[in-house]
Tab-separated table of C-alpha atoms in Angstrom:
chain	number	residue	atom	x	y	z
T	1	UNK	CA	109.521	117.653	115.327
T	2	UNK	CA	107.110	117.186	112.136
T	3	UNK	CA	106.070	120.403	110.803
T	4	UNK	CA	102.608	120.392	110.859
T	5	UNK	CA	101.692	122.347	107.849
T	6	UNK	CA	102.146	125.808	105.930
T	7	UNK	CA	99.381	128.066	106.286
T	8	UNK	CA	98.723	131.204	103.479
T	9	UNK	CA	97.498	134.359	104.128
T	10	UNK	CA	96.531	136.993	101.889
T	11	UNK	CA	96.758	140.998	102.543
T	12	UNK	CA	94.495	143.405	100.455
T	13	UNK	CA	96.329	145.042	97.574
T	14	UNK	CA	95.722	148.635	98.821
T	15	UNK	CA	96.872	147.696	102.306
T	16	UNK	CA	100.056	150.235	103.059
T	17	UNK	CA	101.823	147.250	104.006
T	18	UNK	CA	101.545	147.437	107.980
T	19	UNK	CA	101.320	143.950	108.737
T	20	UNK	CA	101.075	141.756	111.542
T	21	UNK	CA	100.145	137.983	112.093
T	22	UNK	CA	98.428	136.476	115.418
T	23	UNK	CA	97.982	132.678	116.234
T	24	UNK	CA	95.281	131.205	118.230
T	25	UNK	CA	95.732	127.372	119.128
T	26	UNK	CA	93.953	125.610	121.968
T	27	UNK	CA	91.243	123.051	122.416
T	28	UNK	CA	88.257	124.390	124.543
T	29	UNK	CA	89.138	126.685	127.504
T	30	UNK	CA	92.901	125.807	127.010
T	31	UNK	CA	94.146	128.145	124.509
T	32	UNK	CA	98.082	129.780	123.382
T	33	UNK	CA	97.721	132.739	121.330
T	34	UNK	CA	100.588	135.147	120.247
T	35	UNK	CA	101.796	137.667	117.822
T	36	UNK	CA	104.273	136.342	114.995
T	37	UNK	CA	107.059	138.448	113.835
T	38	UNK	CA	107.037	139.128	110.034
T	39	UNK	CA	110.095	138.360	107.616
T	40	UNK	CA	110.055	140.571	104.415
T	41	UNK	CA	110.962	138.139	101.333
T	42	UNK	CA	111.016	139.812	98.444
T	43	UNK	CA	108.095	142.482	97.123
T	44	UNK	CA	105.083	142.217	98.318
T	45	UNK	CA	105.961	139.199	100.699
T	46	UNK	CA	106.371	137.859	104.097
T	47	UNK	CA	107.031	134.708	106.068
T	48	UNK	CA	106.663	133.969	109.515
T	49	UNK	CA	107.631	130.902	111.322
T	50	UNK	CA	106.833	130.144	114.930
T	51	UNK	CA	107.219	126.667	116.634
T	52	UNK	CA	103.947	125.849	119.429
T	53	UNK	CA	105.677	123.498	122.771
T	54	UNK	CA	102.652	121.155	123.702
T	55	UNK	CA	102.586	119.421	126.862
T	56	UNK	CA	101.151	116.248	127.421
T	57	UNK	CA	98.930	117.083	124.400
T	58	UNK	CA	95.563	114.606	124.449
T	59	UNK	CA	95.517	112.393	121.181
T	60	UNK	CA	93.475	111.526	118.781
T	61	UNK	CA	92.926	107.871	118.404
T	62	UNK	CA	91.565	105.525	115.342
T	63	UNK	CA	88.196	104.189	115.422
T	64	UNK	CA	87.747	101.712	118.915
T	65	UNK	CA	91.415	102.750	120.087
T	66	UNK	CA	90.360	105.634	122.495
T	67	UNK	CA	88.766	109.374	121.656
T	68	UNK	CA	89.590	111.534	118.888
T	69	UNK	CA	91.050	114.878	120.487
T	70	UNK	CA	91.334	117.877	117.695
T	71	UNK	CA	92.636	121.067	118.599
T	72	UNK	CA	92.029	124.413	116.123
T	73	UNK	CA	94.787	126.270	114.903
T	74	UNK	CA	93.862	129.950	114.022
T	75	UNK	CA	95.994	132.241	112.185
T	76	UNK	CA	94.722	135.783	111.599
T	77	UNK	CA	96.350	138.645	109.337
T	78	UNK	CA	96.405	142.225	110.392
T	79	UNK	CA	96.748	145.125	108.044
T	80	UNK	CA	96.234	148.601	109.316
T	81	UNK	CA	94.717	147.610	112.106
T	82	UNK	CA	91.917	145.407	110.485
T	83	UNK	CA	91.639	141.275	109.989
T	84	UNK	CA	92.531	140.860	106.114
T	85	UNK	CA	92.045	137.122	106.465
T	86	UNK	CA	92.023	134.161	108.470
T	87	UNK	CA	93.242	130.480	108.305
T	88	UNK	CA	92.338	128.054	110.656
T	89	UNK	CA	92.381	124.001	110.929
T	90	UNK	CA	91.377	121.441	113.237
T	91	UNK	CA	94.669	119.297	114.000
T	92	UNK	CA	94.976	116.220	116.003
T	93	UNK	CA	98.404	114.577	117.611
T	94	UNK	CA	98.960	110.909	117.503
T	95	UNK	CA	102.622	108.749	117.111
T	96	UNK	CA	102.425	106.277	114.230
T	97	UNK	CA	104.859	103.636	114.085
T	98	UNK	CA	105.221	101.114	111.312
T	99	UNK	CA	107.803	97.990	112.415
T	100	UNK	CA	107.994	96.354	109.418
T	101	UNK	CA	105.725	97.407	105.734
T	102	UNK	CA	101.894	98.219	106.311
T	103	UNK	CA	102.492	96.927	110.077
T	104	UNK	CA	100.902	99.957	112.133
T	105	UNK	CA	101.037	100.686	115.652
T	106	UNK	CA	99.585	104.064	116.634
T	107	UNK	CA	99.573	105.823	120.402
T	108	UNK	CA	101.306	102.569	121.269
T	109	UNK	CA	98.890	100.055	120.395
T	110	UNK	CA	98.961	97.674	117.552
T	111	UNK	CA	96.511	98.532	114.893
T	112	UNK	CA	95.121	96.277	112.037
T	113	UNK	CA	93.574	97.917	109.406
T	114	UNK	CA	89.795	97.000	108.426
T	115	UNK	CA	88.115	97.834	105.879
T	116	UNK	CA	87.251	99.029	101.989
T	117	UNK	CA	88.592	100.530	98.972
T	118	UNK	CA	85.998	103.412	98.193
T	119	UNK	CA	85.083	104.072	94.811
T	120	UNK	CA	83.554	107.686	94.170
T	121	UNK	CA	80.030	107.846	96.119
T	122	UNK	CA	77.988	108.392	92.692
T	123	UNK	CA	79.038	109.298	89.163
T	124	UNK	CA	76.152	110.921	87.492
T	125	UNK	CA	77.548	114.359	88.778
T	126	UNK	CA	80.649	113.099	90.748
T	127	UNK	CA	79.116	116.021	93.502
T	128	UNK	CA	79.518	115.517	97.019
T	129	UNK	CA	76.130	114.511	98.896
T	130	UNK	CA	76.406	115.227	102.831
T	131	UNK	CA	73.684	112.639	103.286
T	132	UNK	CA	74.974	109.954	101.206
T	133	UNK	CA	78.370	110.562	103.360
T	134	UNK	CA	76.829	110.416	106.222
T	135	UNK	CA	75.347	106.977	105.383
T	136	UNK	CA	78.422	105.926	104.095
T	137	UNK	CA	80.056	106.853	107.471
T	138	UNK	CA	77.140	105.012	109.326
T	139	UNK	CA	77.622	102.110	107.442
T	140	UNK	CA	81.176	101.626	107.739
T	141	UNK	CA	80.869	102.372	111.656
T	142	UNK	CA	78.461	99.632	111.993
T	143	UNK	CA	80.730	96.839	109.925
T	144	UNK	CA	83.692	97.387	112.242
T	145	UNK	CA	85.918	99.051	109.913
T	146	UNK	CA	88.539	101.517	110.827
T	147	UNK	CA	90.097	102.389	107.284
T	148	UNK	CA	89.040	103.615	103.781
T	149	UNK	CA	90.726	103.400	100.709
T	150	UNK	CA	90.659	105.848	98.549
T	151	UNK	CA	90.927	104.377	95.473
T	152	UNK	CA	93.428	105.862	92.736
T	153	UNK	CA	91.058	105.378	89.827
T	154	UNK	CA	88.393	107.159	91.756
T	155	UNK	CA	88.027	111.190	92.169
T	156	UNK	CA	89.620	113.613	95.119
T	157	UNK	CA	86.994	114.117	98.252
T	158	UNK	CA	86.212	117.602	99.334
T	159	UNK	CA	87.662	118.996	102.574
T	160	UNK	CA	84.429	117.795	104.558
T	161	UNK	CA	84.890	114.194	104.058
T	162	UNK	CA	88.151	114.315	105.668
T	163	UNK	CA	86.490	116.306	108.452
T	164	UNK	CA	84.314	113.659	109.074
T	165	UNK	CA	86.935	110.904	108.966
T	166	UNK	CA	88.548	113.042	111.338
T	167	UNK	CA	85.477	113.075	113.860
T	168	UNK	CA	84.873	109.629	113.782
T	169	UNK	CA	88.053	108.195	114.027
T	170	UNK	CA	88.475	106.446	110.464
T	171	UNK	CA	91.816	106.341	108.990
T	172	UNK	CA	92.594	107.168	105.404
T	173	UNK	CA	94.436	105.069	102.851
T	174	UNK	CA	94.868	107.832	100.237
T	175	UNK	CA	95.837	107.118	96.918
T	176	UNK	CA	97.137	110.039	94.277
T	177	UNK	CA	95.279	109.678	91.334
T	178	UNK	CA	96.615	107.099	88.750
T	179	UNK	CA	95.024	103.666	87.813
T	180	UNK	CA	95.315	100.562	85.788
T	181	UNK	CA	97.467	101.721	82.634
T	182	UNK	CA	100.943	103.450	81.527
T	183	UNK	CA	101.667	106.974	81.134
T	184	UNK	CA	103.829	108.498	78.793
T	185	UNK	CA	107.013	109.154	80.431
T	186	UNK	CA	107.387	112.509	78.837
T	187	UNK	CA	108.540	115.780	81.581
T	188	UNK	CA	104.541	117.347	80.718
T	189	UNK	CA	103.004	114.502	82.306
T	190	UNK	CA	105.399	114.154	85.329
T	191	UNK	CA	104.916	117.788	86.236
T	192	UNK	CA	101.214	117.076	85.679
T	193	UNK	CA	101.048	114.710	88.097
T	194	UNK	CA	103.819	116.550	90.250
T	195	UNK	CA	101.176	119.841	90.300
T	196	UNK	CA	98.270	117.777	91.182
T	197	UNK	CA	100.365	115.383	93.648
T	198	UNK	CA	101.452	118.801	95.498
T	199	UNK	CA	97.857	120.585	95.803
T	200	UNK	CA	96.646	117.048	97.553
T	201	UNK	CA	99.375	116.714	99.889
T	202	UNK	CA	99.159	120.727	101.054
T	203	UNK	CA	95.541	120.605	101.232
T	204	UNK	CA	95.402	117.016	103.407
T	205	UNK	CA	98.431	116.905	105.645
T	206	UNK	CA	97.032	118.417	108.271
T	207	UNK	CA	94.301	115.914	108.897
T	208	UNK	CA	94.735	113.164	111.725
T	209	UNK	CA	93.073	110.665	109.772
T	210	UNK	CA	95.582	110.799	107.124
T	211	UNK	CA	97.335	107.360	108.090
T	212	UNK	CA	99.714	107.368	104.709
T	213	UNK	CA	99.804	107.994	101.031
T	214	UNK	CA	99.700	105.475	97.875
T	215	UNK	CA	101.093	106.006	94.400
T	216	UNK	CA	97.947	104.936	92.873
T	217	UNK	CA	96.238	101.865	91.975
T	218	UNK	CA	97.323	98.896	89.921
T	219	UNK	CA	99.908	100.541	87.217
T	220	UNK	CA	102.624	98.516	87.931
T	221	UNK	CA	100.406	95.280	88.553
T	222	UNK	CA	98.503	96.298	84.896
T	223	UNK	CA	101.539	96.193	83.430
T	224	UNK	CA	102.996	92.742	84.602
T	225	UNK	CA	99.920	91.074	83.291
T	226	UNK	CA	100.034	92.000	80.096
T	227	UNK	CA	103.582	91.332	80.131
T	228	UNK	CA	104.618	95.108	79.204
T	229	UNK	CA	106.964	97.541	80.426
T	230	UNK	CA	105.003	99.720	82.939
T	231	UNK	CA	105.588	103.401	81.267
T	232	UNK	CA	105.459	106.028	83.566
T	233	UNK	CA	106.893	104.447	86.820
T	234	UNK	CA	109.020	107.078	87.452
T	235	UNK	CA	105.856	109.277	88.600
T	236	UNK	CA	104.788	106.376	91.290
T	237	UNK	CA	108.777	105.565	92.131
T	238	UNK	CA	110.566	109.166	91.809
T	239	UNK	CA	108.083	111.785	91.434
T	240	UNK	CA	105.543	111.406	94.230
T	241	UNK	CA	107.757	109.920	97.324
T	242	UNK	CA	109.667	113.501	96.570
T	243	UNK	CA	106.643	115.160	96.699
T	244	UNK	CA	105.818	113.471	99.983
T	245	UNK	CA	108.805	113.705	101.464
T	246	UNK	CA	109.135	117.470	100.709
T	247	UNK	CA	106.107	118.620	101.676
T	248	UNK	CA	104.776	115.727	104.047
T	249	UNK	CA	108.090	114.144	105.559
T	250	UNK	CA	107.326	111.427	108.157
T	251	UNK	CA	104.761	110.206	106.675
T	252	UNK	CA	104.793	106.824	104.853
T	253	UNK	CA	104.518	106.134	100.786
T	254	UNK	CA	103.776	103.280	99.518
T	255	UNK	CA	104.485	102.812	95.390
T	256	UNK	CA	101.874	101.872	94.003
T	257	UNK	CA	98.664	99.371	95.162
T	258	UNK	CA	99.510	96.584	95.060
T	259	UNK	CA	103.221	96.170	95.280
T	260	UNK	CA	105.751	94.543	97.433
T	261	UNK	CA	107.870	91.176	97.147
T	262	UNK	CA	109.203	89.567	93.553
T	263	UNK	CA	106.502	90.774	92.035
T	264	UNK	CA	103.573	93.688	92.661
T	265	UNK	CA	101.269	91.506	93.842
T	266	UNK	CA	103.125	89.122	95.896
T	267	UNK	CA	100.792	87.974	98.307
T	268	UNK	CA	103.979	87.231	100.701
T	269	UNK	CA	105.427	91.081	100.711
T	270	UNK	CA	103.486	94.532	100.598
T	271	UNK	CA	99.606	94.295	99.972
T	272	UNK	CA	97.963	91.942	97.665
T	273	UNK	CA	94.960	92.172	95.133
T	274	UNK	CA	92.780	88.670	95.903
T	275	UNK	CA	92.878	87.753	91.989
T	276	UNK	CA	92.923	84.080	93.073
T	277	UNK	CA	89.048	83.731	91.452
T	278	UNK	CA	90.403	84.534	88.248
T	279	UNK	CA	93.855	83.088	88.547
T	280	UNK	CA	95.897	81.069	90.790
T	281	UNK	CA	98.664	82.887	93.247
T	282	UNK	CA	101.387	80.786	95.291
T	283	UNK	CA	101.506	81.920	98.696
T	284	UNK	CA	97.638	83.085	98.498
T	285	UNK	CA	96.606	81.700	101.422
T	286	UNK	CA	98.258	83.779	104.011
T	287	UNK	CA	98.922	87.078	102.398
T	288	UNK	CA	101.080	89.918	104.536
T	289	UNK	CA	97.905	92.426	103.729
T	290	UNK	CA	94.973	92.258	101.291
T	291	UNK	CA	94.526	95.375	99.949
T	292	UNK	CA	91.647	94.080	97.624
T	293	UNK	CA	89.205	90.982	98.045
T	294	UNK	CA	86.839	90.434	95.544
T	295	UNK	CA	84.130	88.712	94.941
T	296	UNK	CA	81.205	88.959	92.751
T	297	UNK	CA	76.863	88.668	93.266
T	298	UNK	CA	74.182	91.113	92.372
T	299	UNK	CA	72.363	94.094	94.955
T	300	UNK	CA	69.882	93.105	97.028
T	301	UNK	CA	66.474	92.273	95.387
T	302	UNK	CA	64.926	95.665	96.096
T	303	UNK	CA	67.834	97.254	94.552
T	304	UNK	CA	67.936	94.896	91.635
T	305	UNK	CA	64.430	96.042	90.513
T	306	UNK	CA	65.237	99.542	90.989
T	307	UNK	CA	67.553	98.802	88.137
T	308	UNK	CA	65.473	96.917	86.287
T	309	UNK	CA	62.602	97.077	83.913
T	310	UNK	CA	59.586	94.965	84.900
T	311	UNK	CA	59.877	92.837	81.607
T	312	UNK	CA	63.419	91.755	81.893
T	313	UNK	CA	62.683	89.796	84.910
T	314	UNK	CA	62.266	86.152	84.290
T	315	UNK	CA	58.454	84.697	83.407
T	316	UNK	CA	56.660	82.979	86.295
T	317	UNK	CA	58.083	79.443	86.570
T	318	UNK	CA	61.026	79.863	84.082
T	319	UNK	CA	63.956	77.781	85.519
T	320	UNK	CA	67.427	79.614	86.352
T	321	UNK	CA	69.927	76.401	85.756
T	322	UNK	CA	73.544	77.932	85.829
T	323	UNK	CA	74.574	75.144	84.104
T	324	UNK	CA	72.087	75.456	80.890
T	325	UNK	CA	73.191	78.772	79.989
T	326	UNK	CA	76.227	80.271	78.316
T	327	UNK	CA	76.323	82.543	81.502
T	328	UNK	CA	75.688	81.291	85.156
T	329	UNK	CA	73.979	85.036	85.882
T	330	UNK	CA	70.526	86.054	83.639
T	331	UNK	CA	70.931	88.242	80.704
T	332	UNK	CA	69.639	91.095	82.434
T	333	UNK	CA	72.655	90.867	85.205
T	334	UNK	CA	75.331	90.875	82.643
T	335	UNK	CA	73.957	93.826	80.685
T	336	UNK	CA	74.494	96.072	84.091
T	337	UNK	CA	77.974	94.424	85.388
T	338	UNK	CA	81.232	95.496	83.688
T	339	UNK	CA	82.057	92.455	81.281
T	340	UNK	CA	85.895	93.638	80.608
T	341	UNK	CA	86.357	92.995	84.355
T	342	UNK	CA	85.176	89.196	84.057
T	343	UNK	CA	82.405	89.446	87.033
T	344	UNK	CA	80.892	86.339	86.343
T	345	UNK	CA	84.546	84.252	87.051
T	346	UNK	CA	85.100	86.485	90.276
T	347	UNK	CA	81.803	85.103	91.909
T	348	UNK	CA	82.065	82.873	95.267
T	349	UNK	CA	80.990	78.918	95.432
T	350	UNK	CA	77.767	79.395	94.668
T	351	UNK	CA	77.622	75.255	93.352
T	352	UNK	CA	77.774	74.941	97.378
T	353	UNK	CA	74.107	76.340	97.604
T	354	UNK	CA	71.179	75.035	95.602
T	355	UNK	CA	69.775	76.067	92.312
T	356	UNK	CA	67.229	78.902	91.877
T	357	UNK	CA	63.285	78.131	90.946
T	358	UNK	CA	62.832	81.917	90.481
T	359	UNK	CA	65.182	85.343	90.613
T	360	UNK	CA	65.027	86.098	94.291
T	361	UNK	CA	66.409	82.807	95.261
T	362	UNK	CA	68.782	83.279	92.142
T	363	UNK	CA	70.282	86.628	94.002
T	364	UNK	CA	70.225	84.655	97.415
T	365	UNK	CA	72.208	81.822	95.981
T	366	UNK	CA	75.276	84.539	94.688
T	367	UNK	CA	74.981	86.976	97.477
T	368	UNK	CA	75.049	84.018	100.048
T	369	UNK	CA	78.444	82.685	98.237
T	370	UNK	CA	79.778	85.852	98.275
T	371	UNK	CA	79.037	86.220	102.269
T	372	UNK	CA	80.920	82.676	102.496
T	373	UNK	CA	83.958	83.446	100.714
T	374	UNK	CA	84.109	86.638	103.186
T	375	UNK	CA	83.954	84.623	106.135
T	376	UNK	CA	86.058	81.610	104.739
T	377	UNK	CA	88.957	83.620	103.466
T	378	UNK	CA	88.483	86.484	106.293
T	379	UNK	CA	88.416	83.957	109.565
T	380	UNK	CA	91.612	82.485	107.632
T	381	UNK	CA	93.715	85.386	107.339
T	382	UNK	CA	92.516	86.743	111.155
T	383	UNK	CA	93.536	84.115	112.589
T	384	UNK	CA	96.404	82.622	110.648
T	385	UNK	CA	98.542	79.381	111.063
T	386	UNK	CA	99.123	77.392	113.845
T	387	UNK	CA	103.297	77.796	113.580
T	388	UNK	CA	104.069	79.798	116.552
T	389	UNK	CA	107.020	81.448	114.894
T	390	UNK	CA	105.125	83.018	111.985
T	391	UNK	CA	101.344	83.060	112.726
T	392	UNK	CA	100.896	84.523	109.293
T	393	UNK	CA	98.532	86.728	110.377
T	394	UNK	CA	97.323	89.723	107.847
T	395	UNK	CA	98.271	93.053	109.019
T	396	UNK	CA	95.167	94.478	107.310
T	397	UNK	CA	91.622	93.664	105.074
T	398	UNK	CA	89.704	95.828	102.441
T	399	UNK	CA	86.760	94.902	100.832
T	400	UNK	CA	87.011	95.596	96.888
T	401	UNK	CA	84.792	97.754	96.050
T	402	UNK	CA	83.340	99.240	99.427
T	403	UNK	CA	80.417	100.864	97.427
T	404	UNK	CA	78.929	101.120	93.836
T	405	UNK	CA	79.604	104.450	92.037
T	406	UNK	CA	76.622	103.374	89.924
T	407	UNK	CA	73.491	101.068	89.794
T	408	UNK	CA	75.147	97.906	88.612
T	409	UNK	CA	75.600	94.117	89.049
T	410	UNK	CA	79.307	93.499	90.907
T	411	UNK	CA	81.126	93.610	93.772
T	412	UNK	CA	80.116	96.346	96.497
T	413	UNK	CA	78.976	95.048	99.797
T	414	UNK	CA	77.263	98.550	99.527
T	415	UNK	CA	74.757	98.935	96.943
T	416	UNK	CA	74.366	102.482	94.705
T	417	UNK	CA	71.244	103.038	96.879
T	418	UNK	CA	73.373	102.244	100.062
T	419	UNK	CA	71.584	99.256	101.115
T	420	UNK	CA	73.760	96.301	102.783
T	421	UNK	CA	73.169	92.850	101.719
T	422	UNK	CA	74.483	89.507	102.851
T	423	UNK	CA	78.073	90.318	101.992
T	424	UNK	CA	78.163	93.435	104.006
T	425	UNK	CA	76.491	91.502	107.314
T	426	UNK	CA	79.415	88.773	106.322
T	427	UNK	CA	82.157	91.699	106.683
T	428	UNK	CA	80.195	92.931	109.619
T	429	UNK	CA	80.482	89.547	111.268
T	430	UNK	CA	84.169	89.250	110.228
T	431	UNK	CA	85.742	92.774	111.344
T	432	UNK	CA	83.987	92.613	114.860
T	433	UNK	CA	86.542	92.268	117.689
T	434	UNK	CA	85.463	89.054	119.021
T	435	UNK	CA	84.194	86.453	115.810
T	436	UNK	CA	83.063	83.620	116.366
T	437	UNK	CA	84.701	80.468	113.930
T	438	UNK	CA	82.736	77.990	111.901
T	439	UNK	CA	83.015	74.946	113.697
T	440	UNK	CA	86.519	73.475	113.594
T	441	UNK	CA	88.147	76.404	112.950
T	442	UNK	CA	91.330	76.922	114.605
């Protein structure tokens, strides 16, 4: 049996030490409740440690797979008499199985994961917004998706967003917090990272929707493409699975994002990053699980001129030829993407659609080859090959990056001001249960 987690109470200092904990644990009118015998440690602490038998307990189920049955867990501490403090969590039960890497079945029933890799919801003040969450939540709901990334270069969510992912059913990829770039492998920054690593894991275990844990996002991968040694592997290979293990055990760690096969991001082994726009992969086509596919086209219009000013747009009449400028996007576009990332190579086959006479057919013509290259790629990898011995089927899809952390010209499906556009009706399409094939499909 797992244990579930380690609660920690806290006694006044002027307390004469006449102690006594009670658990509450039950899920409406069924509740267990009990007295726990106290362990002196050393001065000025105690332990207890109790074990609850639950019978038949209901389960709480991912997004589409059934309900999502919580229970609360209530510890109180008595001193003289009086409640000193309380600690309580919601808790769910579920069995997670993984048969081979990334390859999930949960309650009994084979689960793909669908979804995105979440970027922090804004950046100005990095401050948690209840209604932008909520929106966030809505959206994802209404695209099919069962999982979020959360994304190793991005920031930890608060207690309530885990809450909600609990409520609704949405699993959690979580990442620890390390992106694209070595670390010193000095003993400073691995207990750093070992501190931070250890507050995360106490603080989330307990939540159903915590489906596994990630050693971050692209180190390893960084470091193969420039062709350096990645520094500061130890913390993704050594450091955090012992964290995990010690304080979360049963629970499944995955290196680093992506990683897997003869290399990181061997589209054949682990999850894979979709860099095929920018360079060429073999095995690309039917990838074990793409943790990242990317593709490039500005916001929708009214979002675009929320960004910008009224003179930057082009003159009445003024031709947008892709081919008659150094870059196929406007000026305007490429002063609010993110050049070092190469946005303008990582767009979809937009020379399938027409050009633009003027700037809203311009943002059609992108956002329309982004939506193809979603449903191209995505009916490809749901449906896989025709060998019956190895369908080749993905285990899992995330959209890279679920949502824009600021008003700019990229990748998100969702826009800063959380408007959908045609590549988040494309995933939409995609991720429902029953999607329909472009003619011929297989």
């Amino acid at each position: 049996m797992k244990r579930m987690t380690e609660p920690s109470v806290s006694a006044p200092k002027d307390s004469d030490r006449t102690a006594a904990l009670h658990m509450k644990f039950g899920m409406e009118r069924k509740v267990q409740e009990g007295d726990l015998p106290l362990e002196r440690m050393a001065e000025e602490r105690f332990e207890a440690d109790a074990g609850i038998h639950i019978r038949k307990p209901q389960l709480w189920n991912p997004r589409g797979f059934g309900e999502q049955h919580r229970y609360l867990l209530r510890i109180l501490l008595r001193c003289d008499g009086k409640t000193a403090d309380v600690w309580e969590r919601m808790i769910g039960f579920r069995r997670v199985e993984m048969p081979s890497c990334l390859e999930y079945r949960i309650n009994g029933k084979k689960v793909r994961l669908w979804g995105g890799s979440m970027d922090p919801m804004q950046g100005y003040t990095h401050c948690y917004c209840e209604e932008r969450a909520q929106r966030l939540f809505e959206m994802v709901e209404n695209a099919h998706m069962n999982t979020l990334r959360i994304w190793g270069e991005g920031i930890p969510q608060p207690d309530a967003f885990y809450e909600e992912a609990d409520r609704r059913g949405i699993l959690v990829w979580q990442e620890f917090f390390l992106g694209h770039g070595a670390y010193p492998d000095t003993d400073e920054i691995k207990e750093a990272c070992q501190k931070e690593a250890e507050a995360l894991v106490k603080r989330l275990a307990h939540h159903p929707s915590l489906l596994m844990w990630c050693g971050g996002n692209e180190t390893i991968m960084g470091a193969e493409f420039a062709g350096k040694y990645p520094f500061g592997k130890e913390i993704l290979l050594k450091t955090f699975p012992e964290v995990v293990k010690r304080l979360d055990e049963g629970r499944y760690y995955h290196p680093n994002s992506p990683y897997g096969g003869e290399w990181s991001n061997d589209p054949r082994e682990g999850d894979y990053h979709t860099y095929d726009c920018v360079w060429q992969y073999p095995y690309q086509d039917y990838p074990a699980f793409i943790s990242e596919h990317i593709r490039t086209a500005p916001p929708a219009p009214w979002s675009l001129r929320r960004m910008v000013k009224q003179g930057d747009w082009p003159k009445e009449g003024e031709l947008l030829d892709t081919y008659a400028h150094p870059f196929i996007w406007p000026q305007h576009w490429m002063e609010r993407t993110h050049p070092g990332a190469k946005g303008i190579r990582k767009t979809g086959p937009y020379w399938e659609f027409h050009e633009a006479g003027n700037e809203e057919d311009m943002i059609y013509r992108f956002a329309a080859a982004y939506g193809q290259e979603i449903r191209r790629y995505g009916e490809q990898i749901r449906r896989g090959t025709k060998d019956p011995e190895s369908s080749k089927r993905s285990k899992g899809y995330f959209a890279c990056k679920l949502l824009d952390t600021w008003p700019k010209v990229y990748c998100a499906p969702v826009d800063f001001f959380q408007e959908g556009y045609i590549p988040y009706y494309a995933l939409a399409r995609l991720l429902n249960r029953c999607f329909e094939l472009e003619k011929g499909g297989a």
